[in-house]
Amino acid sequence: MIGSIFSLLGSTIFILPFFLLFHHYLLLLVPFILVMTPIYQHILSLEFAITEINRNPNILPNDTLGFQIYNTYFMPSWTYRASLELFSTKGQVIPNYSCDMQHRPIAVIGGPTTEVCLQMATILSIYKMPQLIYGSTTKSSTKTVAALHQQMFPIMDHQYKGIFQLLLHFRWTWIGILSVDNDSGDRFVQNVVPVFAQRGICSDFIETFPIIDSNSIAELVEIGLEMYLVVIKSTVNVVLVHGEIYGIIVLRFLSTNLKSEDASLWRKGKIWIMTAEMDFMSLPFLRNSDLVFLHGALSFAIHTEKVSGFQKFVQMKDPILEKEDTFIKLFWESAFECSFSVSVMEEENVIPCTGKEKLEALPTSVFEMDMTGHSYSIYNAIHVVAHALHDFHSSMKEYRTRGHDDKYVVQKLWKLNEFMRRVSFNNSAGQKISFNQNGELETGFDIMNWITFQNLSFLKVRVGGIDSMDSQEALFTIDKNDIVWPRRFKQVQPLSLCNSKCHSGYVRSKIEGKPFCCYDCLQCPHGKISNQEDMDECFQCPEDQYPNKMQDFCLPKIITFLKYEETLGTILASSALFFTLVTAAILWIFIRHQDTPIVKANNRNLTYALLVALMLSFLCSLLFLGKPGKVTCLLRQTAFGIIFSMAISCVLAKTIVVVLAFMATKPGSIMSRWVGKRLVFSIILGCCCIQGIISIIWVATSPPFPDADMNLVVQEIILECNEGSVFMFYCILGYMGLLAIISFTVAFLARNLPDVFNEAKFITFSMLVFCSVWLSFVPTYLSTKGKYMVAVEIFSIIASSVGLLVCIFSPKCYIIVLRPDLNNKEQLRRQTHRKI
């Protein structure tokens, strides 16, 4: 059996299997700069995977895999050259001039930079060469190119969603963005920035750093330092970095130079969020520079599992015994800072390499013993090719049975990509490896937290991830308690905001000329609240609630009405009942002394009617107390209007009767015929009927009803009787006022009549009190709110009724009860003669 060959070029691997008697080369293309010791692990993972497969009789029992490696130096010209050499005669770059089909690679593994992947695909797709890409690329523009490569990098959209969810999770809305200066970086900015803006994340700056190549060192220093100063001076605490594998070299180089120029700026630690395309890289002159700028950084990485046996394989590498590995001695000298050259060892300060140095003793900044994300992708890519070859070999048995020779089989190797796209297996670490319909690896991303140490080592701890559920969705997880933050934040979760958040009770106000996440905070207008941070608008509380003093919460309004139990209600109710009893007592006194001259002289039936009306007026005030209901609302104003009209009409009747009685005593007067019960009855009935008609019209057209006023008092829901028609309410009051004015006028005109027949003076004074109460009622009623409006009306009812009761009946009660000697006909006659 003849072994097959893998070819590794720069960042790209070409893999060739050997069939039974034929050579088939596999090639790896990588932009590999020898002094970058971390990249040597890519070669080791390639070698380890091939060794593992060749020792496994279940995968390719009759074949042996080999490889070739090409270095592209991160340069397009070298990548194109390496690609063209596959289709040229050995040692000459003459495309399409190669007849050695047996030694032609059957697959290419390329990466890790976007440029290498795209440049490689430009050439190889023409020749239908199967390709595996372990760098990130955008979807190919043509179906032919897309069908000929498998992407060992997970679905890019999942990483973008993961970055977005990470920023939202920690509420980092004020960030900076660094992207590589190429088409990949431009696409990243175009795809990510608009999505961020839609969810309230904005950037203080969007800067680019140059691509590393052999001609860009001066440009890198000039542009890079300018870019880094923008980053460090910015107020953002979080910087999103989208770069290539060499991105950390740029950041490390710039942070080292800035430290020497301005230590105060260098101490402003930032939280770097790095995409999975980046990996730790270093150059010899950066070897001894500290890694403090990476402490607390977060990076996305291709999901990896620990590959059993890899560390042991690496530890067994011996630069003395490894004759075929042309890289190991160069790596060894660079990693351990020693030399195998005898001539160099004679120089001063040169340490000779013994080959016994331990790789595990190296700091991780020089060499990582655990397989990195890119190395893991290469490892999986080799296994994908091996499993695809196994399936391809099985499918070719049918052609061999038909008499086709192995040359025919070799010519069909371009179909290998179809088999690679369909493979599905578990690698030695137990992870399932398969591709979706677009040729993208179905796996997720890990979120790593970087912890650095003074010995130039670092540790990457998994604190979360993006688990691929299907081709459309991804599940984001993060454990913030496990995250170590940059030292200046003292292990407190950092904030990254343009300005402090607007607390509840305030609303954001945009600042002209600044990004949308920079704003002022304005307090909510009166009557409105904001119950969350950074709200764009305040809003009204529901009708049954009101804002608290901080305007950040709605409190339930208190339901209020004039209750019997509260102090004011108790006082008014007690007053009404007290004066009702007083009125009843006066009525009892007058009934008991109904045959006395003073009671008879004042028309006792009319007096009884007036006392009953006053008693009812006191009682009707109780209708205004308590929770409003349908019945009480209908009766309140109508009963009050009719009862008071009856009381005033009684007073008016008494006044008219006094006047007519005095006039009837004159000889020959015709007024004697008007003095009698019918006149009194007509006056009372007529006045009450008019008020009754007004009340009926009111109830029939727009009756009062129970209502709840939620806006009159901020903190209260006032249960009240809605008058229905305010006009009719004031008609009732107006009519009572008219009766009171008429009664007052008549009494005033009759005030000088003899006292023995006359109550005019008392009536005049009582009506003066009555009118004063109700004139002051109107402005007071209109200026009060809620239950106090009701209290004002009850007080006015009681006060005006008391005014009538006291002014008219207190003198008579005084004579009846305390001076009965004055309550006789002789005394009345003497007073009458004296007056005349």
PDB file of C-alpha atoms in Angstrom, residues 33 36 74 178-181 207-230 243-258 261 278 281-283 285-286:
ATOM      1  CA  ILE A  33       4.733  32.820   8.998  1.00  0.00           C
ATOM      2  CA  MET A  36       4.357  32.833  14.622  1.00  0.00           C
ATOM      3  CA  PHE A  74      -0.940  36.381   4.021  1.00  0.00           C
ATOM      4  CA  LEU A 178     -13.004  47.878  15.157  1.00  0.00           C
ATOM      5  CA  SER A 179     -13.044  45.908  11.940  1.00  0.00           C
ATOM      6  CA  VAL A 180     -10.412  44.629   9.584  1.00  0.00           C
ATOM      7  CA  ASP A 181      -9.787  46.789   6.543  1.00  0.00           C
ATOM      8  CA  GLU A 207     -12.393  52.260  13.045  1.00  0.00           C
ATOM      9  CA  THR A 208     -10.433  49.872  10.845  1.00  0.00           C
ATOM     10  CA  PHE A 209      -6.987  48.396  11.309  1.00  0.00           C
ATOM     11  CA  PRO A 210      -4.817  47.345   8.394  1.00  0.00           C
ATOM     12  CA  ILE A 211      -4.118  43.852   7.147  1.00  0.00           C
ATOM     13  CA  ILE A 212      -0.736  42.380   8.053  1.00  0.00           C
ATOM     14  CA  ASP A 213       1.453  41.620   5.051  1.00  0.00           C
ATOM     15  CA  SER A 214       5.088  42.044   4.196  1.00  0.00           C
ATOM     16  CA  ASN A 215       4.631  45.634   3.034  1.00  0.00           C
ATOM     17  CA  SER A 216       2.289  47.027   5.677  1.00  0.00           C
ATOM     18  CA  ILE A 217       4.382  47.399   8.846  1.00  0.00           C
ATOM     19  CA  ALA A 218       4.917  51.162   8.460  1.00  0.00           C
ATOM     20  CA  GLU A 219       1.276  51.661   7.550  1.00  0.00           C
ATOM     21  CA  LEU A 220       0.190  49.525  10.489  1.00  0.00           C
ATOM     22  CA  VAL A 221       2.199  51.652  12.933  1.00  0.00           C
ATOM     23  CA  GLU A 222       0.909  54.944  11.581  1.00  0.00           C
ATOM     24  CA  ILE A 223      -2.745  54.064  11.109  1.00  0.00           C
ATOM     25  CA  GLY A 224      -2.888  51.619  13.991  1.00  0.00           C
ATOM     26  CA  LEU A 225      -1.649  54.030  16.666  1.00  0.00           C
ATOM     27  CA  GLU A 226      -4.062  56.701  15.479  1.00  0.00           C
ATOM     28  CA  MET A 227      -6.885  54.169  15.627  1.00  0.00           C
ATOM     29  CA  TYR A 228      -5.867  52.913  19.062  1.00  0.00           C
ATOM     30  CA  LEU A 229      -5.736  56.414  20.521  1.00  0.00           C
ATOM     31  CA  VAL A 230      -9.321  56.950  19.332  1.00  0.00           C
ATOM     32  CA  GLY A 243     -10.641  40.851  12.796  1.00  0.00           C
ATOM     33  CA  GLU A 244      -8.700  38.009  11.318  1.00  0.00           C
ATOM     34  CA  ILE A 245      -6.445  35.540  13.093  1.00  0.00           C
ATOM     35  CA  TYR A 246      -3.675  38.116  13.340  1.00  0.00           C
ATOM     36  CA  GLY A 247      -5.931  40.743  14.979  1.00  0.00           C
ATOM     37  CA  ILE A 248      -4.497  40.221  18.455  1.00  0.00           C
ATOM     38  CA  ILE A 249      -1.018  40.941  17.101  1.00  0.00           C
ATOM     39  CA  VAL A 250      -2.232  44.390  16.108  1.00  0.00           C
ATOM     40  CA  LEU A 251      -3.913  45.037  19.450  1.00  0.00           C
ATOM     41  CA  ARG A 252      -0.918  43.741  21.394  1.00  0.00           C
ATOM     42  CA  PHE A 253       1.544  45.774  19.362  1.00  0.00           C
ATOM     43  CA  LEU A 254      -0.497  48.968  19.694  1.00  0.00           C
ATOM     44  CA  SER A 255      -1.154  48.574  23.412  1.00  0.00           C
ATOM     45  CA  THR A 256       2.586  48.082  23.986  1.00  0.00           C
ATOM     46  CA  ASN A 257       3.493  51.229  22.057  1.00  0.00           C
ATOM     47  CA  LEU A 258       0.785  53.313  23.695  1.00  0.00           C
ATOM     48  CA  GLU A 261       3.805  56.952  25.227  1.00  0.00           C
ATOM     49  CA  MET A 278      -9.473  35.991  15.785  1.00  0.00           C
ATOM     50  CA  MET A 281      -1.044  35.256  17.744  1.00  0.00           C
ATOM     51  CA  SER A 282       2.324  36.691  18.619  1.00  0.00           C
ATOM     52  CA  LEU A 283       5.569  37.854  17.089  1.00  0.00           C
ATOM     53  CA  PHE A 285       9.456  41.099  19.571  1.00  0.00           C
ATOM     54  CA  LEU A 286       6.132  41.007  21.442  1.00  0.00           C
TER      55      LEU A 286
END
